[in-house]
Each structure stands twice: as structure tokens, then as C-alpha cells.
């Protein structure tokens, strides 16, 4: 989510994307908290809102980065790429270790194991093996994508727009379409395809997803709000909604592989949303000190910090104590507000401030 430009539709996408991710995780975390009591109708509603609001956001963040950093007029050499990547490494070695430390402490309390230096060591190992909190997959993948910006720019310049678009299409099919269809085929055959691979396999998959979306964003530089992309995005949204709601109500699971980050439908939906924003807002800029401006500036911090507030609040409060919708609304407001406040406070902390 590199803020190298003040392009209006990109700032809107950052702001809406950050808010959408929070809403998505509010619903998913709440549903997990009350899984033994939640009705299938309520669960289907949670999934539907989460898909509409948040499933496009992270693929879109990669696309925005590609749009900005594959600009031929922008200089992005190895030194600058390493600087971008090291910022993500810094995030993992600070916030990532902190999150993992919290998780290891919680595991010790659940199992009754004593706390000691080994807890901190396990937290560091978790980060080094990409086994930290789930939402950090984006940070891991982005660090690698940043390092690959110079060679990708070189390939783009050598191939030209048309051939680079063909290469990006091939990447999209190979990295997103084929795995999604394979998982669907396995599901229809009765196999369990919900579990995500851990460790190196998941890391490589996530990097490939990031590279693909990054290249898609680069292609957006000359598509300019393509109507076809918007239509495909809408169709993809309907596929995700229809399959998730139908399978949830039928008690067949929610078909996560249809809407998670590795899904061709989620990434096509992200492209559709960005293309719509690009088409509607055009070259307009965002007014300084507006709500969108502030949210866009805080978007990375909101994304990074919001799970902390979600987990802490759900540890203390039972969602069933309040009527549906009211609890989720209050939780959402608290998480967004807390993430913004903490982001701005941490910006004044040496070392941490530069990471946010």
C-alpha cells in the first residue's frame, strides 16, 4: 500500500479496503467465537457481508502497488526496492514477533505450560517460518514482491503493453484459475479442500498470488476502468456469494477456496472494484485532511493492527449478550477507532513510526 501518489481512486480504494477488511474479520471472528450457537442463516449472512465488503481488498492492495510501481515514469531500482522490502521485514520483526508472542503465551496458558524464554524463542521461530497471524501473509508476500519489482519492470518494458498483458493473463490462469478449478473438482468429488497448506508451500503460493495481482495492477495503467473488467468482477462476486450462501445453508461448509485470496474469483472481483473506482472517479484527487485522506494514510496500520483489537474484545465480551447486528456494529466501530488511534500513537515511537 505504498503511498507514492495522490491518485483519488487509489486513495478511495485504500480507505474502503482497510474498512472492508476490518468488517470481514469482525464477522469471521465473531462467527468462530459463537460457532456452537450460531444459526446457519446468520453464518450465511456473515459470509455474504464479508465477501462483499472485504474479499477484494488484499488482492486490490497488490494491484495498487503494481499500478504505482510499474509506472514507466517512476524510477524503482534495486536500492529503492530493497528499502521497500526491508520495511516489510521490519514490520514482521516487530509487530509480527509481538503478535506471535501473544499467541504463544495464550497457548501456554491453555496447556498449563510454564512461561519462560522458550516462549519468546518460539515466537521468533513462528515469524521466521511464516507461521505468525494469518493476516500477515500479505506482509510476507509483499516483501518478496518488492524485491522483484526491478526485474518485473524490466520484463514489462521489454515486452510492451500487449505482450505483458498476455504474460499477466497466463499468470492469472496458472496461479489462480487452475488451482481454484482443481479445488472445486476435488470438492465435487468429496475430498476435503478446506485446509490450507502450512509452511513453505503456502508461502510460495502467497508470493505467486502477490506477483500475479501486482502484474494485473500494472496492466491497469492502460485499461483505464475497463467495462469488461467491471462486468467480470460483478460476475465473480455473484459466484462467490451464490456458492457460499448455498453451501452454508446446505451445511456443506462455505466453500472457502472460492473466495479466499488464492481464488480467481476474489482477484477478479478486486480488479472489478478497482476498475469501477478508476472509471467513476477518473483523475480526480482526494481533498487533503478529508476522511478518505486520513483513512488512506492509516490504511496499512488499520490492516496490521485491527486483529489485535478484534481478538482482545472477543476474549472479554460474549457476542450473544447483545442482539445480532448491534454487537457487530459496536465491535466494528471499536476496532476501527482503536486501530486508527494506535496507528497514530505508534507513529511517534522511534523505529516503529517509520514502519506505519
Coordinates of C-alpha atoms in Angstrom, one line a residue:
X1 CA 0.0 0.0 0.0
X2 CA 2.8 2.4 -1.0
X3 CA 1.5 6.0 -0.9
X4 CA 3.7 7.2 -3.7
X5 CA 0.9 9.2 -5.4
X6 CA -2.3 11.0 -4.5
X7 CA -4.5 9.5 -7.2
X8 CA -8.1 9.8 -6.0
X9 CA -9.4 6.4 -6.9
X10 CA -6.4 4.7 -5.3
X11 CA -6.9 6.6 -2.0
X12 CA -10.6 5.6 -2.0
X13 CA -9.6 2.0 -2.6
X14 CA -7.1 2.1 0.3
X15 CA -9.7 3.6 2.6
X16 CA -12.5 1.3 1.6
X17 CA -10.2 -1.7 1.5
X18 CA -9.0 -1.2 5.0
X19 CA -12.5 -0.7 6.4
X20 CA -13.7 -3.7 4.4
X21 CA -11.0 -6.0 5.8
X22 CA -12.0 -5.0 9.4
X23 CA -15.6 -5.7 8.7
X24 CA -14.7 -9.1 7.2
X25 CA -12.7 -10.1 10.2
X26 CA -15.3 -8.8 12.6
X27 CA -17.8 -11.2 11.1
X28 CA -15.4 -14.2 10.7
X29 CA -14.0 -13.9 14.2
X30 CA -17.5 -13.4 15.8
X31 CA -18.8 -16.5 14.0
X32 CA -15.8 -18.5 15.3
X33 CA -16.4 -17.2 18.8
X34 CA -20.1 -18.4 18.8
X35 CA -19.7 -21.3 16.4
X36 CA -21.5 -23.7 18.7
X37 CA -24.6 -21.4 18.9
X38 CA -24.7 -19.6 15.6
X39 CA -27.5 -20.5 13.1
X40 CA -26.7 -21.3 9.6
X41 CA -28.8 -18.4 8.4
X42 CA -26.7 -16.0 10.5
X43 CA -23.5 -17.6 9.4
X44 CA -24.5 -17.3 5.7
X45 CA -25.2 -13.6 6.3
X46 CA -21.8 -13.2 7.9
X47 CA -20.1 -14.8 4.9
X48 CA -22.1 -12.8 2.4
X49 CA -21.3 -9.4 4.0
X50 CA -17.7 -10.4 4.4
X51 CA -17.4 -11.4 0.8
X52 CA -18.9 -8.1 -0.5
X53 CA -17.0 -5.9 1.9
X54 CA -13.6 -7.4 2.3
X55 CA -12.6 -10.2 0.0
X56 CA -11.5 -7.8 -2.8
X57 CA -9.3 -5.7 -0.5
X58 CA -5.9 -7.5 -0.2
X59 CA -5.7 -8.6 -3.9
X60 CA -6.5 -5.0 -4.6
X61 CA -3.7 -3.7 -2.4
X62 CA -1.2 -5.7 -4.5
X63 CA -2.8 -4.4 -7.7
X64 CA -2.5 -0.8 -6.4
X65 CA 1.2 -1.4 -5.7
X66 CA 1.7 -2.8 -9.2
X67 CA -0.1 0.2 -10.7
X68 CA 2.2 2.6 -9.0
X69 CA 5.5 0.8 -9.2
X70 CA 5.2 -0.3 -12.8
X71 CA 4.8 3.3 -13.9
X72 CA 7.4 3.7 -16.7
X73 CA 8.0 7.3 -15.5
X74 CA 8.8 6.2 -12.0
X75 CA 12.4 5.1 -11.0
X76 CA 12.4 1.9 -8.9
X77 CA 15.8 0.5 -8.9
X78 CA 17.2 -2.3 -6.7
X79 CA 18.1 0.1 -3.9
X80 CA 14.6 1.5 -3.6
X81 CA 13.1 -2.0 -3.9
X82 CA 15.2 -3.2 -1.1
X83 CA 14.2 -0.3 1.0
X84 CA 10.5 -1.1 0.4
X85 CA 11.2 -4.8 1.2
X86 CA 13.1 -4.0 4.4
X87 CA 10.2 -2.0 5.7
X88 CA 8.1 -5.1 5.5
X89 CA 10.8 -7.2 7.1
X90 CA 10.9 -4.6 9.9
X91 CA 7.1 -5.0 10.3
X92 CA 7.5 -8.7 10.7
X93 CA 10.4 -8.5 13.2
X94 CA 8.4 -6.1 15.4
X95 CA 4.7 -6.4 15.1
X96 CA 4.9 -10.0 13.8
X97 CA 7.0 -11.1 16.7
X98 CA 4.7 -9.3 19.1
X99 CA 1.6 -11.0 17.7
X100 CA 3.3 -14.4 17.8
X101 CA 4.4 -13.8 21.4
X102 CA 0.8 -13.1 22.4
X103 CA -0.2 -16.3 20.6
X104 CA 2.5 -18.4 22.3
X105 CA 1.6 -17.0 25.7
X106 CA -2.1 -17.9 25.1
X107 CA -1.1 -21.4 24.1
X108 CA 0.9 -21.8 27.3
X109 CA -2.0 -20.7 29.5
X110 CA -4.3 -23.1 27.7
X111 CA -2.0 -26.0 28.2
X112 CA -0.7 -25.0 31.6
X113 CA 2.9 -24.9 30.4
X114 CA 5.2 -22.5 32.3
X115 CA 6.2 -19.2 30.7
X116 CA 9.9 -18.8 30.0
X117 CA 12.5 -17.7 27.5
X118 CA 11.4 -20.5 25.2
X119 CA 8.1 -18.7 24.6
X120 CA 10.0 -15.8 23.0
X121 CA 12.1 -18.1 21.0
X122 CA 9.1 -19.9 19.7
X123 CA 7.6 -16.6 18.7
X124 CA 10.7 -15.7 16.7
X125 CA 10.6 -19.1 15.0
X126 CA 7.0 -18.6 14.2
X127 CA 7.8 -15.4 12.4
X128 CA 10.9 -16.8 10.6
X129 CA 8.8 -19.7 9.3
X130 CA 5.9 -17.5 8.3
X131 CA 3.7 -19.1 10.9
X132 CA 2.5 -15.9 12.6
X133 CA -1.0 -14.5 12.4
X134 CA -2.9 -15.2 9.3
X135 CA -3.3 -11.7 8.0
X136 CA 0.5 -11.2 7.9
X137 CA 0.6 -13.4 4.8
X138 CA 0.2 -10.1 2.9
X139 CA 3.3 -8.6 4.5
X140 CA 5.4 -11.7 3.8
X141 CA 4.4 -11.8 0.2
X142 CA 4.7 -8.1 -0.3
X143 CA 8.3 -8.1 0.9
X144 CA 9.2 -10.6 -1.8
X145 CA 7.1 -8.7 -4.5
X146 CA 9.0 -5.5 -3.6
X147 CA 12.4 -7.3 -4.2
X148 CA 11.1 -8.5 -7.6
X149 CA 9.9 -5.0 -8.8
X150 CA 13.1 -4.2 -10.8
X151 CA 13.1 -7.5 -12.9
X152 CA 9.3 -7.3 -13.4
X153 CA 9.7 -3.7 -14.6
X154 CA 12.5 -4.8 -17.0
X155 CA 10.3 -7.6 -18.4
X156 CA 7.3 -5.2 -18.8
X157 CA 9.4 -2.6 -20.6
X158 CA 10.9 -5.3 -22.9
X159 CA 7.6 -7.0 -23.8
X160 CA 5.5 -3.9 -24.2
X161 CA 1.9 -3.5 -23.1
X162 CA 0.3 -6.2 -25.2
X163 CA 2.8 -9.0 -24.6
X164 CA 3.0 -8.1 -20.9
X165 CA -0.8 -8.3 -20.7
X166 CA -0.6 -11.8 -22.3
X167 CA 2.0 -12.8 -19.8
X168 CA -0.1 -11.5 -16.9
X169 CA -3.1 -13.4 -18.3
X170 CA -1.1 -16.6 -18.3
X171 CA 0.0 -15.9 -14.7
X172 CA -3.6 -15.3 -13.7
X173 CA -4.7 -18.6 -15.3
X174 CA -1.8 -20.6 -13.9
X175 CA -1.7 -19.2 -10.4
X176 CA -5.4 -18.5 -9.7
X177 CA -7.8 -20.1 -12.2
X178 CA -6.3 -23.6 -12.4
X179 CA -5.9 -24.1 -8.6
X180 CA -9.4 -22.8 -8.0
X181 CA -10.9 -25.1 -10.5
X182 CA -8.8 -28.0 -9.2
X183 CA -10.1 -27.4 -5.7
X184 CA -13.6 -27.2 -7.0
X185 CA -13.2 -30.5 -8.8
X186 CA -11.8 -32.1 -5.6
X187 CA -14.7 -30.7 -3.6
X188 CA -17.3 -32.1 -6.0
X189 CA -15.5 -35.4 -5.7
X190 CA -15.9 -35.4 -2.0
X191 CA -12.4 -34.5 -0.9
X192 CA -11.5 -32.1 1.9
X193 CA -10.1 -29.0 0.3
X194 CA -10.6 -26.5 3.1
X195 CA -7.3 -26.9 4.9
X196 CA -4.6 -24.5 3.7
X197 CA -1.1 -25.9 3.4
X198 CA 1.3 -24.6 6.0
X199 CA 4.9 -23.6 5.7
X200 CA 6.9 -23.2 2.5
X201 CA 4.0 -24.3 0.2
X202 CA 1.6 -21.7 1.5
X203 CA 4.4 -19.1 1.4
X204 CA 5.2 -19.8 -2.3
X205 CA 1.5 -19.8 -3.2
X206 CA 1.0 -16.4 -1.5
X207 CA 4.1 -14.9 -3.2
X208 CA 2.8 -16.2 -6.6
X209 CA -0.6 -14.6 -5.8
X210 CA 1.0 -11.3 -4.9
X211 CA 3.1 -11.3 -8.1
X212 CA 0.1 -12.0 -10.2
X213 CA -2.0 -9.3 -8.7
X214 CA 0.9 -6.9 -8.9
X215 CA 1.2 -7.5 -12.6
X216 CA -2.6 -7.2 -13.0
X217 CA -2.3 -3.8 -11.4
X218 CA 0.4 -2.8 -13.8
X219 CA -1.9 -3.7 -16.7
X220 CA -4.5 -1.3 -15.3
X221 CA -2.3 1.6 -16.3
X222 CA -3.6 1.3 -19.9
X223 CA -7.1 -0.4 -19.4
X224 CA -8.5 2.8 -17.7
X225 CA -11.6 1.5 -16.0
X226 CA -12.3 -1.3 -18.4
X227 CA -16.0 -2.1 -18.6
X228 CA -15.3 -5.8 -19.3
X229 CA -13.2 -6.0 -16.1
X230 CA -16.1 -4.5 -14.1
X231 CA -18.5 -7.0 -15.6
X232 CA -16.2 -9.9 -14.8
X233 CA -15.8 -8.6 -11.3
X234 CA -19.5 -8.4 -10.7
X235 CA -20.0 -11.9 -12.1
X236 CA -17.2 -13.2 -9.8
X237 CA -18.9 -11.6 -6.8
X238 CA -22.2 -13.3 -7.7
X239 CA -20.4 -16.7 -8.0
X240 CA -18.8 -16.2 -4.6
X241 CA -22.0 -15.1 -2.9
X242 CA -24.2 -17.8 -4.5
X243 CA -21.8 -20.7 -3.8
X244 CA -21.0 -19.6 -0.2
X245 CA -24.6 -18.9 0.8
X246 CA -25.9 -22.1 -0.8
X247 CA -23.3 -24.4 0.7
X248 CA -23.5 -22.8 4.1
X249 CA -27.3 -23.2 4.2
X250 CA -27.0 -26.7 3.0
X251 CA -24.5 -27.4 5.8
X252 CA -21.8 -28.2 3.3
X253 CA -19.2 -25.7 4.5
X254 CA -18.7 -22.2 3.0
X255 CA -16.5 -23.2 0.0
X256 CA -13.7 -21.0 1.3
X257 CA -11.5 -21.8 -1.7
X258 CA -14.0 -19.9 -3.8
X259 CA -13.4 -16.6 -2.0
X260 CA -10.1 -16.7 -0.2
X261 CA -7.0 -14.9 -1.6
X262 CA -6.0 -17.7 -3.9
X263 CA -9.3 -17.7 -5.7
X264 CA -9.5 -16.4 -9.2
X265 CA -13.0 -15.1 -8.3
X266 CA -11.7 -13.0 -5.4
X267 CA -8.9 -11.5 -7.5
X268 CA -11.3 -10.8 -10.5
X269 CA -13.7 -9.1 -8.0
X270 CA -10.8 -6.9 -6.8
X271 CA -10.0 -5.9 -10.4
X272 CA -13.6 -5.1 -11.0
X273 CA -13.8 -2.9 -7.9
X274 CA -10.7 -1.0 -8.8
X275 CA -11.8 -0.6 -12.4
X276 CA -15.1 0.7 -11.2
X277 CA -13.4 3.2 -8.9
X278 CA -11.0 4.2 -11.7
X279 CA -13.8 4.7 -14.1
X280 CA -16.1 6.6 -11.8
X281 CA -13.5 8.8 -10.1
X282 CA -11.2 9.2 -13.0
X283 CA -8.2 11.6 -12.5
X284 CA -9.7 13.4 -9.5
X285 CA -7.7 13.8 -6.3
X286 CA -8.7 13.4 -2.7
X287 CA -9.0 16.6 -0.6
X288 CA -6.3 16.9 2.0
X289 CA -7.4 16.2 5.6
X290 CA -10.7 14.7 4.4
X291 CA -12.0 11.5 5.9
X292 CA -10.8 9.5 2.9
X293 CA -7.4 11.1 3.1
X294 CA -6.9 10.2 6.8
X295 CA -8.2 6.6 6.3
X296 CA -5.9 6.1 3.3
X297 CA -2.9 7.3 5.3
X298 CA -3.8 4.9 8.1
X299 CA -4.8 2.0 5.9
X300 CA -1.7 -0.1 6.4
X301 CA -1.8 0.5 10.2
X302 CA -5.5 -0.4 10.3
X303 CA -4.8 -3.6 8.4
X304 CA -1.9 -4.5 10.5
X305 CA -3.3 -3.8 14.0
X306 CA -7.0 -4.5 13.8
X307 CA -6.9 -8.2 14.6
X308 CA -5.4 -7.4 17.9
X309 CA -8.5 -5.4 18.9
X310 CA -10.8 -8.0 17.4
X311 CA -9.3 -10.8 19.5
X312 CA -9.0 -8.8 22.7
X313 CA -12.6 -7.6 22.6
X314 CA -13.9 -11.1 21.8
X315 CA -11.9 -12.5 24.7
X316 CA -13.7 -10.2 27.1
X317 CA -17.2 -9.9 25.6
X318 CA -19.6 -12.6 24.6
X319 CA -21.3 -11.7 21.3
X320 CA -24.5 -13.4 22.5
X321 CA -25.1 -10.9 25.2
X322 CA -26.3 -8.3 22.7
X323 CA -28.8 -8.7 19.8
X324 CA -27.3 -9.5 16.4
X325 CA -26.2 -6.5 14.3
X326 CA -25.8 -4.3 17.4
X327 CA -22.9 -6.3 18.8
X328 CA -21.2 -6.5 15.4
X329 CA -21.7 -2.7 14.8
X330 CA -20.2 -1.8 18.2
X331 CA -17.3 -4.2 17.7
X332 CA -16.6 -2.8 14.3
X333 CA -16.6 0.8 15.5
X334 CA -14.4 -0.1 18.4
X335 CA -11.9 -2.0 16.3
X336 CA -11.6 0.7 13.6
X337 CA -11.3 3.5 16.2
X338 CA -8.7 1.6 18.2
X339 CA -6.7 0.7 15.1
X340 CA -6.6 4.3 14.0
X341 CA -5.6 5.7 17.4
X342 CA -2.9 3.1 17.9
X343 CA -1.5 3.6 14.4
X344 CA -1.2 7.4 15.1
X345 CA 0.3 6.9 18.5
X346 CA 2.9 4.4 17.2
X347 CA 4.0 6.8 14.5
X348 CA 5.6 8.8 17.3
X349 CA 7.5 5.9 18.6
X350 CA 11.1 5.7 17.3
X351 CA 11.7 2.8 14.8
X352 CA 8.0 1.8 14.8
X353 CA 6.8 5.1 13.4
X354 CA 8.6 4.6 10.1
X355 CA 7.0 1.2 9.6
X356 CA 3.5 2.5 9.6

